[in-house]
Coordinates of C-alpha atoms in Angstrom, one line a residue:
X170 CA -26.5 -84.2 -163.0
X171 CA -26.0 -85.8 -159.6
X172 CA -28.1 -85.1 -156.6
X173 CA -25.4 -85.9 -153.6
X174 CA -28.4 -85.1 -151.0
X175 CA -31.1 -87.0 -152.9
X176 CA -28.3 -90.1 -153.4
X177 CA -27.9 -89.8 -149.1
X178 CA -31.8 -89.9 -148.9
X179 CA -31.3 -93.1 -151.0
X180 CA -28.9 -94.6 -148.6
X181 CA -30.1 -94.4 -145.6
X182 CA -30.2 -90.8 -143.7
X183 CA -32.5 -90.4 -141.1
X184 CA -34.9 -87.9 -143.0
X185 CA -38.4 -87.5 -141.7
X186 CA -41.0 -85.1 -143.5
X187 CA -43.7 -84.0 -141.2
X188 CA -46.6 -83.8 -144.1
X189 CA -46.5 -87.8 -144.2
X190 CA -46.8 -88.5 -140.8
X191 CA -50.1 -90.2 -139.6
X192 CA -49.9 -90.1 -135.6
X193 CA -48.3 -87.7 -133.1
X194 CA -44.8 -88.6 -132.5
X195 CA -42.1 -88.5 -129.5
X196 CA -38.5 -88.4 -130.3
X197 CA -34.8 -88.1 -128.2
X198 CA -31.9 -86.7 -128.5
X199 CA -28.8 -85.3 -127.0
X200 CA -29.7 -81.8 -128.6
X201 CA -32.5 -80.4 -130.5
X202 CA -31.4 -77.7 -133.4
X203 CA -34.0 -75.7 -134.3
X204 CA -33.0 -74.1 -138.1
X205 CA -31.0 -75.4 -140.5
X206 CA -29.2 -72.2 -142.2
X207 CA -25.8 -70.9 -141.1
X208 CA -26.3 -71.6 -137.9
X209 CA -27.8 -74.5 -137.5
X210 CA -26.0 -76.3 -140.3
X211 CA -22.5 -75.6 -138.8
X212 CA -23.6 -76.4 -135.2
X213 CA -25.6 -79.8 -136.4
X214 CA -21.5 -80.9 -138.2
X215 CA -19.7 -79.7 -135.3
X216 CA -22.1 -81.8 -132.6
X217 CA -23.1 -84.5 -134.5
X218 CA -19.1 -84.9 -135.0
X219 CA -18.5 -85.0 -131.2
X220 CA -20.3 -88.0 -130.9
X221 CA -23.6 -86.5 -130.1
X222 CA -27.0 -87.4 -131.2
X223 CA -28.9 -84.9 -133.0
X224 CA -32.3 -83.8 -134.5
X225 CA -32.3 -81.0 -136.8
X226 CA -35.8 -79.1 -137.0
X227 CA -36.7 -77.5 -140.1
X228 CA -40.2 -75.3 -141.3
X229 CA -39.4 -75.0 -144.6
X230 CA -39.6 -78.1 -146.8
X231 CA -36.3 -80.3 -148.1
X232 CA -36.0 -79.2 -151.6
X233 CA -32.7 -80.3 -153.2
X234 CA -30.7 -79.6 -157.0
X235 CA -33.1 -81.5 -158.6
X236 CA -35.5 -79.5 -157.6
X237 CA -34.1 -75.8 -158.8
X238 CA -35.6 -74.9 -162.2
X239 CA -34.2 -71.5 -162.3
X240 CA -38.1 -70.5 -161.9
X241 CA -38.8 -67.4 -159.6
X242 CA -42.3 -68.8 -160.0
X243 CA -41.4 -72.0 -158.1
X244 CA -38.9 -70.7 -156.0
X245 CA -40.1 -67.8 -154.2
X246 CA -43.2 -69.9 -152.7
X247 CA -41.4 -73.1 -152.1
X248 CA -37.9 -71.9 -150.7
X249 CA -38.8 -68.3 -148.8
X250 CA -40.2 -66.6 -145.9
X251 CA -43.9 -65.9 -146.9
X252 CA -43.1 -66.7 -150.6
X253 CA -40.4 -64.0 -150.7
X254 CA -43.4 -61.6 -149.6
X255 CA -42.3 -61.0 -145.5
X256 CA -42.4 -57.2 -144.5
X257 CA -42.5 -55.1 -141.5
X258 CA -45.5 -54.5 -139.7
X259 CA -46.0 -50.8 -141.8
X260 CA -45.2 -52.7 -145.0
X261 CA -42.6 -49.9 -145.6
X262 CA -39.4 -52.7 -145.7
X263 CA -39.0 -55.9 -147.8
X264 CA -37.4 -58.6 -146.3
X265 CA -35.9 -61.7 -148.3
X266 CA -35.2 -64.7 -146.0
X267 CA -35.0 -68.4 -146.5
X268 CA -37.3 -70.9 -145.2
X269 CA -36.4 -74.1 -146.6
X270 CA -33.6 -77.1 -145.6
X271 CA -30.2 -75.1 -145.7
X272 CA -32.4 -71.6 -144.7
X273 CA -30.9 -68.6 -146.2
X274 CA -27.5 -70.5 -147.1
X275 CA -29.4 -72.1 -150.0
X276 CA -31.4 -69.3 -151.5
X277 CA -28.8 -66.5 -151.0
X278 CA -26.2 -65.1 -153.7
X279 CA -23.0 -66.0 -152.0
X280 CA -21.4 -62.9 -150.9
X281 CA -18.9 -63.9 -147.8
X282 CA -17.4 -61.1 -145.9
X283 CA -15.8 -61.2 -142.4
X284 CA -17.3 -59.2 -139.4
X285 CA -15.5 -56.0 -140.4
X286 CA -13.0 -54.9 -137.9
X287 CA -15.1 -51.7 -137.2
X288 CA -17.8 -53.8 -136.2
X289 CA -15.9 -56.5 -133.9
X290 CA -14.1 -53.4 -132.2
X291 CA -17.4 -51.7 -131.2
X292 CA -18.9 -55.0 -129.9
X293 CA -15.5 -54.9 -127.7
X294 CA -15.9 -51.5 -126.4
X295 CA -19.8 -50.6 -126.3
X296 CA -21.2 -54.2 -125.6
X297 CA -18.9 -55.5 -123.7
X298 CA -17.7 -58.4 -126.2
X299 CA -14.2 -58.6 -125.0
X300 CA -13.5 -61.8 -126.3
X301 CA -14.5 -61.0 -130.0
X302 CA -11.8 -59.4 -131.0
X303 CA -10.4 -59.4 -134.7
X304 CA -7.6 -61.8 -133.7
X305 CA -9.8 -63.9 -131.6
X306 CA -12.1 -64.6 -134.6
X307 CA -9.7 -64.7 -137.3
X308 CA -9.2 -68.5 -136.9
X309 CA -12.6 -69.0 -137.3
X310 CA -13.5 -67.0 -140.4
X311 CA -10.2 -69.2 -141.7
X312 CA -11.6 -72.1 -141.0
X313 CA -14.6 -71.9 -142.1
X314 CA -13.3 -70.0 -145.3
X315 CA -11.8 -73.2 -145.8
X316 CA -14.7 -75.7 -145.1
X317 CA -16.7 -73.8 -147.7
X318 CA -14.7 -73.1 -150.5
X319 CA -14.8 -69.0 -149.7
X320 CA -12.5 -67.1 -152.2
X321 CA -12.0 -63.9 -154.8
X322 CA -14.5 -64.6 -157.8
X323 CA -11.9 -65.6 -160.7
X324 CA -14.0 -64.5 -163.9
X325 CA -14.5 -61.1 -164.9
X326 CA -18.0 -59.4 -163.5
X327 CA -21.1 -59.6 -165.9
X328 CA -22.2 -56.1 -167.1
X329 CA -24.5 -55.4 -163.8
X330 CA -21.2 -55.3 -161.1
X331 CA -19.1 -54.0 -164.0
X332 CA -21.2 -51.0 -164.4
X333 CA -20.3 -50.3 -160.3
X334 CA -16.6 -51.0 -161.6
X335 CA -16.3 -48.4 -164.0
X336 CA -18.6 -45.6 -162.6
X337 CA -16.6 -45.8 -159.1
X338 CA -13.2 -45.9 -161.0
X339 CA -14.2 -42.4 -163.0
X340 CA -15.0 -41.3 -159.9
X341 CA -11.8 -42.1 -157.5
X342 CA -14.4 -44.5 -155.4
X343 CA -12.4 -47.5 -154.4
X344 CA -13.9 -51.3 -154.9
X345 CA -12.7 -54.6 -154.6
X346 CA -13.7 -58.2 -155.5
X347 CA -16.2 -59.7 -153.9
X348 CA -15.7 -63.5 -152.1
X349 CA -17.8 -66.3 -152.5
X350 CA -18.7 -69.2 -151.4
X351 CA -18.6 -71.4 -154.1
X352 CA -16.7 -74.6 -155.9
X353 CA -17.1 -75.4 -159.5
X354 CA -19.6 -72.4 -160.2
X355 CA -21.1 -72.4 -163.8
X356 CA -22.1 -68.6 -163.4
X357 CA -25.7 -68.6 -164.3
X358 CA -26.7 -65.7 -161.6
X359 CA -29.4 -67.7 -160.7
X360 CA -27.9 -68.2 -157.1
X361 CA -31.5 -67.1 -155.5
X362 CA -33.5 -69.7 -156.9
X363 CA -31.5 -73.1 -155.8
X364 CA -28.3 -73.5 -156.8
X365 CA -29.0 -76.3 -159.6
X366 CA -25.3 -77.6 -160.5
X367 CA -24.1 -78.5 -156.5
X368 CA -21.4 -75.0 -157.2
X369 CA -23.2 -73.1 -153.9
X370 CA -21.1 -74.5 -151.1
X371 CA -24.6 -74.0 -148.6
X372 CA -25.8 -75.8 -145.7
X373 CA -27.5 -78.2 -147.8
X374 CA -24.2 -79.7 -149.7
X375 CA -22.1 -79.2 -146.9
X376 CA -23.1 -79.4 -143.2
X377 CA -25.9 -81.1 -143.5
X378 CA -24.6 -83.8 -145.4
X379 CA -21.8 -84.8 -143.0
X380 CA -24.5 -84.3 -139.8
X381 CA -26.7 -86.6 -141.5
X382 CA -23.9 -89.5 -142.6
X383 CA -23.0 -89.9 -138.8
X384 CA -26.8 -91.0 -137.5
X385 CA -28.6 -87.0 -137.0
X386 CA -32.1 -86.7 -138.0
X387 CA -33.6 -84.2 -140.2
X388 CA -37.2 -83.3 -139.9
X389 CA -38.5 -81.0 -142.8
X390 CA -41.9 -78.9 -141.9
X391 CA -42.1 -79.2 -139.1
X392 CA -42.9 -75.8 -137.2
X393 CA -41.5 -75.6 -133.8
X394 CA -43.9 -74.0 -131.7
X395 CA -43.0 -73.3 -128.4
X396 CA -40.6 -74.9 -125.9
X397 CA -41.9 -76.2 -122.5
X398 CA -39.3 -75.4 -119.5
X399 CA -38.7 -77.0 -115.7
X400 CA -37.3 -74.4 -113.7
X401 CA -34.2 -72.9 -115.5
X402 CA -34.1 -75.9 -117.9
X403 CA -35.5 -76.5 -121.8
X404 CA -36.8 -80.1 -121.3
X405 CA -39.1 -80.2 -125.0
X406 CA -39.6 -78.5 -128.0
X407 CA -43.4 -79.2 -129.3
X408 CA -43.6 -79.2 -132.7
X409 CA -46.6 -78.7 -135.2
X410 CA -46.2 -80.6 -138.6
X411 CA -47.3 -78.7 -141.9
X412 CA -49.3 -79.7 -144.3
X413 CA -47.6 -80.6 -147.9
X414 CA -48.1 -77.0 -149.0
X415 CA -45.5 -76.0 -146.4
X416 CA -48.2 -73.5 -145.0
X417 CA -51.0 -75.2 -143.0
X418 CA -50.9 -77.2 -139.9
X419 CA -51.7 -81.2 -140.3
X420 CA -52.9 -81.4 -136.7
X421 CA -50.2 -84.0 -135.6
X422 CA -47.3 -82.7 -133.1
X423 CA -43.9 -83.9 -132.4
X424 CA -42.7 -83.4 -128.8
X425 CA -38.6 -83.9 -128.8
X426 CA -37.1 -83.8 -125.6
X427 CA -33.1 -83.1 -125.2
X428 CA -30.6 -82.6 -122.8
X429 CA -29.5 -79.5 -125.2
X430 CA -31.4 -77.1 -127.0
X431 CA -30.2 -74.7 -129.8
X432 CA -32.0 -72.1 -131.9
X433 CA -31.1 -71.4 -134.9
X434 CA -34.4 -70.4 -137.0
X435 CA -32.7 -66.9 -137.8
X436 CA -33.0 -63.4 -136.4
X437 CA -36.8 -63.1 -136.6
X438 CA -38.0 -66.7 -135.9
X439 CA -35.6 -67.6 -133.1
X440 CA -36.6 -64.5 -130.8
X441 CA -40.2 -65.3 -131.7
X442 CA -40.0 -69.5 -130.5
X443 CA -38.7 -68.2 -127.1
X444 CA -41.9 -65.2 -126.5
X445 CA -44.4 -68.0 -127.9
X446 CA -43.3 -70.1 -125.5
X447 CA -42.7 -67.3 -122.7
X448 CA -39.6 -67.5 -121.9
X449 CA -38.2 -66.0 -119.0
X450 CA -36.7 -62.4 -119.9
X451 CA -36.5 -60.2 -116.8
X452 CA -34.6 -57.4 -118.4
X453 CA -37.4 -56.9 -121.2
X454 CA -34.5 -57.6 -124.1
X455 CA -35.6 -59.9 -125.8
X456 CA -36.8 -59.3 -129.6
X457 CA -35.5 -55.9 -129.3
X458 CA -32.9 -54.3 -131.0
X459 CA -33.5 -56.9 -134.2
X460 CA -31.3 -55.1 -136.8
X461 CA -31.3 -55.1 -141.0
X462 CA -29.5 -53.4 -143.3
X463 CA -31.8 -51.6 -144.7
X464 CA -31.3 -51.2 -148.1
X465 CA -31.9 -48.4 -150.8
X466 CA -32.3 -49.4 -154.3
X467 CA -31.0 -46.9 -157.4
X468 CA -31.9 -48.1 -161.1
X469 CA -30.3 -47.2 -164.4
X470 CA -31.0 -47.5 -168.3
X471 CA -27.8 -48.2 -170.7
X472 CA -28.2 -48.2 -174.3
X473 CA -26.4 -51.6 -174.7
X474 CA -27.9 -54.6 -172.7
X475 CA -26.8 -55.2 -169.3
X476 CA -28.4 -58.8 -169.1
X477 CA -28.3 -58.5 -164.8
X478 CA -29.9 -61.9 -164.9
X479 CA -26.7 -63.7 -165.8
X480 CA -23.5 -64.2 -164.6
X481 CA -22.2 -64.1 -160.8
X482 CA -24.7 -62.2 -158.9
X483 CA -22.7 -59.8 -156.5
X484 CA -19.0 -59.7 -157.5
X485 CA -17.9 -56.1 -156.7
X486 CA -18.0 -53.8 -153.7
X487 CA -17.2 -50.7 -152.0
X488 CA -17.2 -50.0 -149.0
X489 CA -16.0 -46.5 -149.4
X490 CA -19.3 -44.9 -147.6
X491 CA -18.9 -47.0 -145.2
X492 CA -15.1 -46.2 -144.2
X493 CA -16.2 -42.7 -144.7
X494 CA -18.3 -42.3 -141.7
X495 CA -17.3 -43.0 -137.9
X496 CA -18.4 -45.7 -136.8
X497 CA -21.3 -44.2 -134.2
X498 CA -21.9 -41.1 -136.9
X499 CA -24.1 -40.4 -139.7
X500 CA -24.9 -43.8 -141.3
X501 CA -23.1 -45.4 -143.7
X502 CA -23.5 -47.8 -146.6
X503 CA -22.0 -50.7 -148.5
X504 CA -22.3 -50.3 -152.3
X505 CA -23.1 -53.6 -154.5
X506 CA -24.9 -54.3 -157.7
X507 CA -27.7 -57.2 -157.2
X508 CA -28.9 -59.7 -159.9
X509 CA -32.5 -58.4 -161.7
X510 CA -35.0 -61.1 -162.6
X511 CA -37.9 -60.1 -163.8
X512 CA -40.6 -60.7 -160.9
X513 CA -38.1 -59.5 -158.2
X514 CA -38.0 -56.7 -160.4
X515 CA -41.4 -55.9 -161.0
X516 CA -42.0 -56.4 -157.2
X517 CA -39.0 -53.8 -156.4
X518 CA -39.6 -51.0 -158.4
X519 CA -41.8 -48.1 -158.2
X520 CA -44.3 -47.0 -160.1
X521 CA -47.6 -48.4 -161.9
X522 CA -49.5 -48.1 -165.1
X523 CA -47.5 -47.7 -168.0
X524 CA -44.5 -45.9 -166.2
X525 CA -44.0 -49.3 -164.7
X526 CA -44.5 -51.6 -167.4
X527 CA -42.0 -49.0 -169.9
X528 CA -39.4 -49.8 -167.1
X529 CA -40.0 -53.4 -167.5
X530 CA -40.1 -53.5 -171.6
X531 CA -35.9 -51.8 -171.2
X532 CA -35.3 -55.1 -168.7
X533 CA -32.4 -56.6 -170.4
X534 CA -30.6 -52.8 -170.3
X535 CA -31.4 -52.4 -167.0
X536 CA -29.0 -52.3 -163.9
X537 CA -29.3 -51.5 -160.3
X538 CA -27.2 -50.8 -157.6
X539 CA -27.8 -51.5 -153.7
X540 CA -26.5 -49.4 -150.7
X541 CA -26.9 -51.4 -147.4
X542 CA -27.0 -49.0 -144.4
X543 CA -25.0 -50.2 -141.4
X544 CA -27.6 -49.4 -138.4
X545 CA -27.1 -49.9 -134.7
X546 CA -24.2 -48.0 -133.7
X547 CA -25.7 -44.4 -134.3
X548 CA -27.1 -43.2 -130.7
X549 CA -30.9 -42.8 -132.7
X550 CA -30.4 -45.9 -134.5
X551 CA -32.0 -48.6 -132.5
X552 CA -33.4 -50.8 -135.0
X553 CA -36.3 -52.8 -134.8
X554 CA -39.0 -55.6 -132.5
X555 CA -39.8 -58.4 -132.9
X556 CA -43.4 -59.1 -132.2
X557 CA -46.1 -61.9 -132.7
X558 CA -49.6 -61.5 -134.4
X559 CA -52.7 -63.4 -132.8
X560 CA -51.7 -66.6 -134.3
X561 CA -48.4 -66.4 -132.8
X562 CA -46.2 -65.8 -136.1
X563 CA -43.5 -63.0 -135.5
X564 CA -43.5 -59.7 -137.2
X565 CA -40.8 -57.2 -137.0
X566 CA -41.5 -53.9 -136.2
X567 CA -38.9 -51.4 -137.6
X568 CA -39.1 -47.6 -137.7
X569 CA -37.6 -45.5 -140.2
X570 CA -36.5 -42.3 -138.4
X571 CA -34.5 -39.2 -139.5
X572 CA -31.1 -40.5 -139.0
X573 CA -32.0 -43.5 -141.8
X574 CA -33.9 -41.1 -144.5
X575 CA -30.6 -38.7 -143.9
X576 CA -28.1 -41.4 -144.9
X577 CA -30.8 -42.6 -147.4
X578 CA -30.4 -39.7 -149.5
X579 CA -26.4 -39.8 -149.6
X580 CA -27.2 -43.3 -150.6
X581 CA -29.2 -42.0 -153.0
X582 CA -26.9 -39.8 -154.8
X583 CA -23.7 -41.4 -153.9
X584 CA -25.7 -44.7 -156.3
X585 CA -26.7 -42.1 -159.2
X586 CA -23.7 -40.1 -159.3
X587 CA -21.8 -44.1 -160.2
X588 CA -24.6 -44.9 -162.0
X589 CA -23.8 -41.7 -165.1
X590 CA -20.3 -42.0 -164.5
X591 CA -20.9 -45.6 -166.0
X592 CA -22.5 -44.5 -168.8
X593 CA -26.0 -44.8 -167.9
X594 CA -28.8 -42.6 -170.0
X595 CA -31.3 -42.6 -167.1
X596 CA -31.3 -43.3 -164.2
X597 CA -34.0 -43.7 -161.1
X598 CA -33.9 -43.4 -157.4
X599 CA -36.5 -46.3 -156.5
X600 CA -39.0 -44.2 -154.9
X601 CA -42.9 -43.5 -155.7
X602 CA -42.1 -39.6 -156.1
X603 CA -38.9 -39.6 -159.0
X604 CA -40.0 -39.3 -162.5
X605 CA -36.1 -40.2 -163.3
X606 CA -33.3 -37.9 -164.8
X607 CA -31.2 -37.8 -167.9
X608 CA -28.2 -36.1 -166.2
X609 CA -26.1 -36.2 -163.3
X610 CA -26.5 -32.6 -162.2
X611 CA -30.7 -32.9 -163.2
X612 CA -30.0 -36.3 -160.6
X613 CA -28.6 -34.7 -157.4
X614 CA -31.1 -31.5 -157.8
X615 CA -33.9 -33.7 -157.9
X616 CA -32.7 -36.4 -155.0
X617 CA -31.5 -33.1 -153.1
X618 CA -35.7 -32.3 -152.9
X619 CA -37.3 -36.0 -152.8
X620 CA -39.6 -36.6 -149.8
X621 CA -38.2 -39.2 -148.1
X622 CA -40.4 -41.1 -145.7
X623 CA -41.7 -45.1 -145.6
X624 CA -44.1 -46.2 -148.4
X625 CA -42.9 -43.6 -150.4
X626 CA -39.2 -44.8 -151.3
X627 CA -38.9 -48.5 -151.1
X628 CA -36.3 -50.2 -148.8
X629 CA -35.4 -54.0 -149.1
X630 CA -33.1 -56.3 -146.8
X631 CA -32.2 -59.4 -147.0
X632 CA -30.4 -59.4 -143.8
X633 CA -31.9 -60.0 -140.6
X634 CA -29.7 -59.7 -137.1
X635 CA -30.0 -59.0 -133.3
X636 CA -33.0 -60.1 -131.1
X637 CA -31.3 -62.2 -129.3
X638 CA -28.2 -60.5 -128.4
X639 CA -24.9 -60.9 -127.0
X640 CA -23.9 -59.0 -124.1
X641 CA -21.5 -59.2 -120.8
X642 CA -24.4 -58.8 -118.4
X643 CA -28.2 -60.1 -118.0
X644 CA -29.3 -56.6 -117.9
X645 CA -27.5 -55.5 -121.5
X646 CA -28.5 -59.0 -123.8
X647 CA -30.2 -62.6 -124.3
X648 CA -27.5 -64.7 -124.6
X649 CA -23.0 -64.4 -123.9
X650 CA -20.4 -64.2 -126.2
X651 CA -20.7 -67.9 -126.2
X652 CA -24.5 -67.9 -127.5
X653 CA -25.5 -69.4 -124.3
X654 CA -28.8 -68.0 -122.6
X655 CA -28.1 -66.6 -119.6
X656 CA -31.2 -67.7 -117.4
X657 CA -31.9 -71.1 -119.4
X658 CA -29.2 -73.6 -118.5
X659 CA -29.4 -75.6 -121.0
X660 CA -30.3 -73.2 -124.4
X661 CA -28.4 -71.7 -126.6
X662 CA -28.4 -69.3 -129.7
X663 CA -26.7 -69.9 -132.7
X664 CA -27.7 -67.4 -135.9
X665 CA -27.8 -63.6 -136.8
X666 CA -30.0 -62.9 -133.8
X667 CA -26.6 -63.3 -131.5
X668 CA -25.4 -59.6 -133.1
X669 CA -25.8 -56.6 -130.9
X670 CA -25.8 -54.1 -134.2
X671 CA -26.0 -54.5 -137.6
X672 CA -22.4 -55.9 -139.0
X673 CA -22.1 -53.4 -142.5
X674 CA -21.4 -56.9 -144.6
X675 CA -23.7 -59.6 -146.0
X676 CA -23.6 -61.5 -142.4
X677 CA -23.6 -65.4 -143.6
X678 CA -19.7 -65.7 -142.7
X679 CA -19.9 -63.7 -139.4
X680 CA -22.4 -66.3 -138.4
X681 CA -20.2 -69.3 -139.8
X682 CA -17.7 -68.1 -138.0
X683 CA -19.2 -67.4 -134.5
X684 CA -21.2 -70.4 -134.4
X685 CA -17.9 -72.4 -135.2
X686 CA -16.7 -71.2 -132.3
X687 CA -19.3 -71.2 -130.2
X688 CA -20.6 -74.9 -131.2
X689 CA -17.1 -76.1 -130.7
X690 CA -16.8 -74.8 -126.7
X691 CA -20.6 -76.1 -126.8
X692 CA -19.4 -79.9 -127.9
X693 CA -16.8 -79.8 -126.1
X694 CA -19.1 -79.4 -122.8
X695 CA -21.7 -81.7 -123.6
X696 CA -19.2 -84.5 -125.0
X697 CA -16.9 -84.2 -122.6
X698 CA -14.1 -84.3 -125.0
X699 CA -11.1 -81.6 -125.3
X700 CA -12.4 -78.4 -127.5
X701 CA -10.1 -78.9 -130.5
X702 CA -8.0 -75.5 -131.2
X703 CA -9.7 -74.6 -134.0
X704 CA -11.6 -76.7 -136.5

């Protein structure tokens, strides 16, 4: 099969991979882009396009389709945060984040929702946002709908998102299909490893490509490690190269300077860059209120095989617990039904001993469904921080209070209660203290007196936001509706760190769509050319 990236590589892109270089090394450009996911990609197009020369700064290494094997052995080490391993600093949260060329784009499993309504209107009215309104954005989302292929899955769901179909049906629970962004897909479900047949329309087939054709420069690992500032201006990024392993620092730097710099390493990296390099922050907001979805995990035992490895990973939703609560009430929760391979399995559920390893002999008739709580709009929910250990690599801080563990057991049952409906013979809350039930009614007794507290029922995200947020005041956020920083002239911030809350949808289109915006007024101010109307 064709590698379109590798066949660039072969013509001539300006690719440069830290672990070869021999001697420290100065480079220029108009603007330095540090992170090449969502963010990054789209902004490196949308410059690069306006005539501007860029450098594109990567950690992670420049893997490609040739490279995914459809191995959670190779993948997780080579194409994660921390080999798919990052948590929060009590260990009590999970969190899955790319760190490779493309970022998360490449690794994730495709799910593209826009910023729901809900979400954009609070922005509006409790942060200020006025100029993010539904219509304001809906261009954008279009747009970028458009540049990557984002539609309704065609096929039917594999038996994992069909289970969610059939148990909320029975039950009057609403769902709907779920888009993605993909072209050509051959529906493996092996979407988290790499996609391996060019179907996943990510940063690495798309955005980068184009950035790369008109003259910008990659750099793979290559660790940016603090920015040095004159007055209130960004005039370098230094940069440590890695080792080959991805992990260890060669000992040569790269010091680019730029008349432009944007972040774009994601919601725990790019607040991190800016306190390593102490930044100026004279409100005391930056790195706090960093936001997941914190996410509860239900598992279920069928008597015919449900095979969750296969087939489109995520192709069914509800967001009936979610339109359920107000907006600034109890917490609510998106419902969707995640592919199961067998070491994120193993690494997710509870249990150990032979309790674990029975769980793990029934894997081909197991299924599991995911509730993502929607944080940050609740007057006790106030998320997480962002801090750095003594080596200066972040670590999110992120307390679990009463307000999550209340909407953790509606979760909870809301997940079991589909779960029996769909004609499962067992089913498990994923926490240390169930035993599992045979019954729905043996199900919401025993959820009803669970102990719910960190460590002891396991929470996962793989979506990271806020840190850096947008505001209509210095005193209330990092960075404008724009994503420019407002005491550093010349930085900007363009990922998931830009939201103010958590959004209550997989975020990878709210940040397409944002950044569109926000790198087109951006080009149009370094170019000096007209800001086109839309993309």
């Amino acid at each position: 099969m064709r590698d379109p990236f590798r066949e660039g590589l072969a013509a001539g892109w300006n690719h440069i991979d830290a672990s070869a270089l021999v001697a420290d090394q100065a480079l220029e450009a108009d603007v330095v882009i540090v992170g090449s996911g969502a963010g990054g990609g789209v902004t490196a197009e949308l410059l690069s396009g306006a005539g501007l020369k860029v450098i594109i700064v990567e950690e992670g290494p420049l893997r490609t389709s040739s490279d995914f094997r459809m191995l959670e052995s190779e993948a997780y080490p080579m194409l994660f945060q921390e080999s798919a391993s990052r948590h929060t600093a009590d260990k009590a949260i999970k969190i899955l984040q790319g760190r490779c060329v493309g970022g998360s784009t490449t690794v994730n499993w495709t799910s593209s929702f826009r910023t729901p309504p809900a979400t954009l209107h609070w922005w509006q009215t409790a942060h200020g946002l006025k100029n993010l309104s539904v219509e304001a954005m809906a261009p954008w989302f279009a747009a970028m709908e458009q540049r990557l292929h984002v539609g309704l899955w065609p096929l039917p769901p594999n038996e994992n998102n069909a289970a969610l179909v059939r148990g909320a049906e029975k039950l009057g629970i609403p769902v709907a299909v779920i888009p993605r962004n993909v072209k050509m897909c051959w529906n493996l479900g092996y979407c988290g490893m790499g996609c391996p047949t060019n179907a996943k329309q990510s940063m690495l087939l798309t955005t980068i490509p184009v950035a790369l054709s008109r003259g910008a420069t990659l750099i793979s690992l290559l660790r940016a490690e603090k920015l040095e500032f004159s007055g209130s201006k960004a005039i370098a990024l230094d940069g440590l190269a890695l080792k080959a392993d991805g992990l260890h620092p060669s000992g040569i730097r790269v010091k680019l300077r730029a008349r432009q710099f944007v972040l774009a390493g994601g919601a725990i990296n790019s607040p991190a860059l800016l306190m390593r390099s102490k930044a100026v922050d004279p409100h005391g907001v930056l790195g706090k209120r960093t936001f997941l979805h914190p996410t509860l995990v239900s598992a279920a035992l069928f008597d015919t095989p449900i095979r969750a490895y296969a087939g489109a990973p995520q192709s069914v939703y509800s967001d009936h617990f979610l339109k359920q609560a107000a907006v600034d009430g109890p917490l609510g929760f998106k419902l969707e039904a995640p592919p199961l391979h067998p070491v994120l399995l193993a690494t997710t559920l509870h249990g150990w001993g032979e309790a674990h390893a029975r769980l793990m002999r029934e894997f081909a008739n197991s299924q599991a469904l995911l509730a993502l709580v929607r944080d940050g709009f609740h007057p006790e929910s106030q998320g997480g921080r962002v801090t750095l250990r003594d080596d200066g690599s972040p670590l999110l801080d992120y307390p679990l209070n009463e307000t999550f563990w209340e909407a953790a057991r509606r979760a909870m049952l809301a997940m079991a209660e589909i779960q029996f409906a769909a004609g499962a013979r067992w089913v498990t809350p994923v926490h240390e203290s169930a035993t599992g039930y045979t019954t729905w009614g043996e199900a919401k007794q025993g959820i009803a007196n669970l102990p719910f507290a960190p460590l002891r029922c396991r929470v996962v995200s793989a979506h990271v936001m806020g840190g850096c947020a947008m505001a209509d005041a210095p005193e209330r956020g990092v960075v404008s509706d724009e994503g420019r920083h407002f005491q550093i002239d010349n930085l900007s911030v363009h990922d998931g760190s830009l939201f103010p809350t958590s959004i209550g949808a997989n975020p990878q289109l709210s940040i397409y769509g944002l950044v569109a915006r926000n790198a087109s007024l951006l080009a149009a101010a370094l170019s000096g050319r007209p800001r086109p109307a839309i993309l």
